[in-house]
mmCIF file of C-alpha atoms in Angstrom:
data_model
loop_
_atom_site.group_PDB
_atom_site.id
_atom_site.type_symbol
_atom_site.label_atom_id
_atom_site.label_comp_id
_atom_site.label_asym_id
_atom_site.label_seq_id
_atom_site.Cartn_x
_atom_site.Cartn_y
_atom_site.Cartn_z
ATOM 1 C CA MET A 3 -18.586 -6.729 -38.048
ATOM 2 C CA GLY A 4 -14.320 -6.259 -37.904
ATOM 3 C CA THR A 5 -12.313 -4.989 -40.546
ATOM 4 C CA LEU A 6 -9.940 -6.907 -42.520
ATOM 5 C CA VAL A 7 -7.103 -5.317 -40.549
ATOM 6 C CA ASP A 8 -8.816 -5.973 -37.449
ATOM 7 C CA ASP A 9 -9.354 -9.205 -37.629
ATOM 8 C CA ALA A 10 -5.414 -10.105 -38.854
ATOM 9 C CA ALA A 11 -4.487 -8.066 -35.760
ATOM 10 C CA SER A 12 -6.446 -9.792 -33.555
ATOM 11 C CA ALA A 13 -4.860 -13.478 -35.178
ATOM 12 C CA GLU A 14 -1.484 -11.973 -34.673
ATOM 13 C CA PHE A 15 -2.247 -11.264 -30.956
ATOM 14 C CA HIS A 16 -3.797 -14.522 -30.595
ATOM 15 C CA ALA A 17 -0.726 -16.728 -32.068
ATOM 16 C CA PHE A 18 1.715 -14.516 -30.015
ATOM 17 C CA PHE A 19 -0.665 -14.625 -26.898
ATOM 18 C CA GLU A 20 -0.017 -18.871 -27.841
ATOM 19 C CA ARG A 21 3.478 -18.808 -28.451
ATOM 20 C CA HIS A 22 4.398 -16.483 -25.416
ATOM 21 C CA TYR A 23 1.729 -17.159 -22.318
ATOM 22 C CA ALA A 24 3.931 -20.291 -20.255
ATOM 23 C CA GLU A 25 6.638 -18.423 -20.912
ATOM 24 C CA LEU A 26 5.588 -14.888 -19.701
ATOM 25 C CA ALA A 27 3.896 -17.116 -17.034
ATOM 26 C CA ARG A 28 6.944 -18.454 -15.792
ATOM 27 C CA LEU A 29 9.205 -15.195 -16.022
ATOM 28 C CA ALA A 30 6.603 -13.647 -13.416
ATOM 29 C CA HIS A 31 6.753 -16.488 -11.351
ATOM 30 C CA LEU A 32 10.643 -16.674 -11.415
ATOM 31 C CA LEU A 33 10.737 -12.679 -11.163
ATOM 32 C CA THR A 34 8.191 -12.439 -8.039
ATOM 33 C CA GLY A 35 8.321 -16.129 -6.591
ATOM 34 C CA GLU A 36 4.768 -16.586 -6.058
ATOM 35 C CA ALA A 37 3.596 -18.918 -8.412
ATOM 36 C CA ASP A 38 -0.653 -17.824 -8.073
ATOM 37 C CA ALA A 39 0.692 -14.427 -9.038
ATOM 38 C CA ALA A 40 2.191 -15.822 -12.583
ATOM 39 C CA ASP A 41 -0.433 -16.442 -14.666
ATOM 40 C CA ASP A 42 -1.830 -12.828 -13.565
ATOM 41 C CA LEU A 43 1.045 -10.686 -14.301
ATOM 42 C CA ALA A 44 1.442 -12.634 -17.389
ATOM 43 C CA ALA A 45 -2.390 -12.142 -18.481
ATOM 44 C CA ASP A 46 -1.924 -8.647 -17.174
ATOM 45 C CA ALA A 47 1.093 -8.104 -19.197
ATOM 46 C CA LEU A 48 -0.652 -9.518 -22.220
ATOM 47 C CA LEU A 49 -3.818 -7.218 -22.026
ATOM 48 C CA ALA A 50 -1.464 -4.318 -21.717
ATOM 49 C CA LEU A 51 0.419 -5.535 -24.974
ATOM 50 C CA TRP A 52 -3.161 -5.790 -26.524
ATOM 51 C CA HIS A 53 -4.224 -2.449 -25.946
ATOM 52 C CA ARG A 54 -0.435 -1.507 -27.621
ATOM 53 C CA TRP A 55 -0.824 -4.107 -30.152
ATOM 54 C CA ASP A 56 -0.085 -1.964 -32.901
ATOM 55 C CA ARG A 57 3.083 -0.560 -32.044
ATOM 56 C CA VAL A 58 3.979 -4.022 -30.319
ATOM 57 C CA ARG A 59 3.728 -5.857 -33.924
ATOM 58 C CA ALA A 60 5.731 -3.205 -35.295
ATOM 59 C CA ALA A 61 8.459 -3.369 -33.329
ATOM 60 C CA ASP A 62 11.526 -4.878 -33.683
ATOM 61 C CA ARG A 63 11.592 -7.786 -30.885
ATOM 62 C CA PRO A 64 7.748 -8.105 -29.560
ATOM 63 C CA THR A 65 8.904 -10.562 -27.218
ATOM 64 C CA ALA A 66 11.319 -8.588 -25.094
ATOM 65 C CA TYR A 67 8.718 -5.895 -25.289
ATOM 66 C CA ALA A 68 6.572 -8.634 -23.653
ATOM 67 C CA ARG A 69 9.266 -9.678 -21.446
ATOM 68 C CA GLY A 70 9.944 -5.788 -20.298
ATOM 69 C CA VAL A 71 6.103 -5.231 -19.417
ATOM 70 C CA VAL A 72 6.330 -8.725 -17.335
ATOM 71 C CA ALA A 73 9.224 -7.188 -15.403
ATOM 72 C CA ASN A 74 7.799 -3.650 -14.953
ATOM 73 C CA LEU A 75 4.734 -5.361 -13.464
ATOM 74 C CA ALA A 76 6.560 -7.942 -11.507
ATOM 75 C CA ARG A 77 8.386 -4.743 -9.749
ATOM 76 C CA THR A 78 5.396 -3.046 -9.315
ATOM 77 C CA ARG A 79 3.791 -6.156 -7.281
ATOM 78 C CA ILE A 80 7.065 -6.941 -5.438
ATOM 79 C CA ARG A 81 7.524 -2.791 -4.283
ATOM 80 C CA ALA A 82 3.522 -2.963 -3.135
ATOM 81 C CA ALA A 83 4.542 -6.171 -1.279
ATOM 82 C CA VAL A 84 7.194 -4.569 0.340
ATOM 83 C CA ARG A 85 5.325 -1.639 1.195
ATOM 84 C CA GLU A 86 2.515 -3.600 2.584
ATOM 85 C CA ARG A 87 4.875 -5.478 5.139
ATOM 86 C CA ARG A 88 6.246 -2.661 6.022
ATOM 87 C CA ARG A 89 3.387 -0.862 6.906
ATOM 88 C CA MET A 90 2.530 -3.770 8.843
ATOM 89 C CA THR A 91 5.511 -4.011 10.748
ATOM 90 C CA LEU A 92 5.038 -0.125 11.665
ATOM 91 C CA LEU A 93 1.277 -0.661 12.650
ATOM 92 C CA GLY A 94 2.007 -4.046 14.824
ATOM 93 C CA ALA A 95 4.967 -2.736 16.451
ATOM 94 C CA ARG A 96 4.652 -2.955 20.072
ATOM 95 C CA HIS A 97 6.535 -0.838 22.724
ATOM 96 C CA GLU A 98 6.859 -3.159 25.706
ATOM 97 C CA ASP A 99 6.745 0.299 28.323
ATOM 98 C CA ARG A 100 4.503 -0.553 31.210
ATOM 99 C CA ALA A 101 3.678 2.416 33.871
ATOM 100 C CA GLU A 102 4.148 1.041 36.817
ATOM 101 C CA ASN A 103 0.877 3.105 38.375
ATOM 102 C CA PRO A 104 -1.015 3.370 35.189
ATOM 103 C CA ASP A 105 -3.667 6.342 35.382
ATOM 104 C CA VAL A 106 -6.585 3.822 33.809
ATOM 105 C CA PRO A 107 -9.474 6.393 33.935
ATOM 106 C CA GLY A 108 -6.825 8.839 32.109
ATOM 107 C CA THR A 109 -5.798 6.309 29.640
ATOM 108 C CA VAL A 110 -9.867 5.232 29.344
ATOM 109 C CA ASP A 111 -10.735 9.121 28.412
ATOM 110 C CA VAL A 112 -7.369 9.178 25.998
ATOM 111 C CA GLN A 113 -8.930 5.960 24.521
ATOM 112 C CA GLU A 114 -12.260 7.134 24.172
ATOM 113 C CA ALA A 115 -10.998 10.545 22.800
ATOM 114 C CA LEU A 116 -9.133 9.020 19.920
ATOM 115 C CA ARG A 117 -12.130 7.305 18.854
ATOM 116 C CA ARG A 118 -13.623 10.083 18.444
ATOM 117 C CA LEU A 119 -10.869 11.849 15.919
ATOM 118 C CA PRO A 120 -11.360 10.879 12.449
ATOM 119 C CA PHE A 121 -9.079 7.905 11.299
ATOM 120 C CA ARG A 122 -6.518 9.642 9.684
ATOM 121 C CA LYS A 123 -5.668 12.512 12.663
ATOM 122 C CA ARG A 124 -5.898 9.075 15.287
ATOM 123 C CA ALA A 125 -3.606 7.038 13.374
ATOM 124 C CA CYS A 126 -0.831 10.077 13.071
ATOM 125 C CA VAL A 127 -1.425 10.846 16.832
ATOM 126 C CA VAL A 128 -1.365 7.181 17.556
ATOM 127 C CA LEU A 129 1.673 6.262 15.739
ATOM 128 C CA ARG A 130 3.669 9.729 16.129
ATOM 129 C CA HIS A 131 3.548 9.559 20.116
ATOM 130 C CA ALA A 132 2.122 5.999 21.136
ATOM 131 C CA PHE A 133 4.441 4.143 19.337
ATOM 132 C CA ASP A 134 7.361 7.050 18.363
ATOM 133 C CA LEU A 135 7.721 6.797 14.863
ATOM 134 C CA SER A 136 9.318 9.906 12.838
ATOM 135 C CA GLU A 137 7.031 11.508 10.448
ATOM 136 C CA LYS A 138 8.787 9.861 7.741
ATOM 137 C CA ASP A 139 8.105 6.793 9.421
ATOM 138 C CA THR A 140 4.167 7.235 10.197
ATOM 139 C CA ALA A 141 4.033 9.028 6.394
ATOM 140 C CA LEU A 142 5.540 5.678 4.969
ATOM 141 C CA ALA A 143 3.075 3.517 7.173
ATOM 142 C CA LEU A 144 0.390 5.381 6.294
ATOM 143 C CA GLY A 145 1.049 5.833 2.277
ATOM 144 C CA VAL A 146 0.454 9.871 2.738
ATOM 145 C CA SER A 147 3.050 12.522 2.622
ATOM 146 C CA VAL A 148 5.177 13.907 5.553
ATOM 147 C CA GLY A 149 3.346 17.247 5.447
ATOM 148 C CA THR A 150 0.176 15.192 5.736
ATOM 149 C CA VAL A 151 1.774 13.899 8.684
ATOM 150 C CA LYS A 152 2.425 16.868 10.286
ATOM 151 C CA SER A 153 -0.645 18.830 9.835
ATOM 152 C CA GLN A 154 -3.033 15.751 10.956
ATOM 153 C CA THR A 155 -0.655 15.047 13.888
ATOM 154 C CA SER A 156 -0.875 18.910 15.308
ATOM 155 C CA LYS A 157 -4.818 18.827 13.945
ATOM 156 C CA GLY A 158 -5.387 15.438 16.096
ATOM 157 C CA MET A 159 -3.331 16.713 18.968
ATOM 158 C CA ALA A 160 -5.635 20.084 19.308
ATOM 159 C CA GLU A 161 -8.867 18.209 19.011
ATOM 160 C CA LEU A 162 -7.476 15.712 21.443
ATOM 161 C CA LYS A 163 -6.759 18.252 24.144
ATOM 162 C CA ARG A 164 -10.024 19.855 23.710
ATOM 163 C CA LEU A 165 -11.837 16.755 24.149
ATOM 164 C CA LEU A 166 -9.687 16.096 27.007
ATOM 165 C CA GLY A 167 -10.310 19.733 28.422
ATOM 166 C CA THR A 168 -6.289 20.209 28.966
ATOM 167 C CA ASP A 169 -4.232 22.934 28.157
ATOM 168 C CA GLU A 170 -1.066 20.652 28.460
ATOM 169 C CA PRO A 171 1.264 20.807 26.063
ATOM 170 C CA ALA A 172 0.885 17.144 24.798
ATOM 171 C CA VAL A 173 -1.011 13.969 26.086
ATOM 172 C CA ARG A 174 1.674 11.219 26.583
ATOM 173 C CA MET A 175 0.325 8.071 25.440
ATOM 174 C CA HIS A 176 1.996 4.384 25.265
ATOM 175 C CA ALA A 177 1.370 1.424 22.998
ATOM 176 C CA GLY A 178 0.542 -0.145 26.151
ATOM 177 C CA ALA A 179 -2.227 1.797 27.187
ATOM 178 C CA LEU A 180 -4.148 1.219 23.724
ATOM 179 C CA PRO A 181 -6.602 -1.346 23.133
ATOM 180 C CA ALA A 182 -5.245 -4.671 21.701
ATOM 181 C CA GLY A 183 -6.326 -3.888 17.985
ATOM 182 C CA GLY A 184 -4.439 -0.178 18.377
ATOM 183 C CA ALA A 185 -6.016 3.143 17.866
ATOM 184 C CA GLY A 186 -9.767 1.234 17.551
ATOM 185 C CA GLY A 187 -12.691 2.687 17.025
ATOM 186 C CA ARG A 188 -14.911 3.994 13.558
ATOM 187 C CA GLY A 189 -13.150 4.501 10.000
ATOM 188 C CA ARG A 190 -13.053 7.704 8.725
#
């Protein structure tokens, strides 16, 4: 059973919710341009406000605080969407490099060796060597640090050399030689 203070706070929040939910949803819609996301962002903002309701209700302008929460959530959503689009663009980019006389058995061997690498090593090797992405762009595409890209690429290349039984300094790959789904194979 709640106390009188809890009941008063709950009633106060409920009234705030009723007065401002539609406005916060409109704000979210205008900030993101996504009608479907607007209700979710407004609800998430109000949930965050409920968790801090004692501070919010004591604020000079609780509505301004609520708008700020919606704006921050919208900014986070937009940034996440931009990052995802960049990753998809980087991962979906295809070079049109085609060798005149490709080494089909060699390509099959490289593809099979790539499938045997753990996902992160495989992704780093493919993005760095088949798609010629910089370490920074590879890190962005995979959501990891540049240091992780360096170490995983180095370890992946060493493992590829071992799997392929070659001492050559680098195994050259072309995006066109990879299966249609990219590096393919199993996950982590």
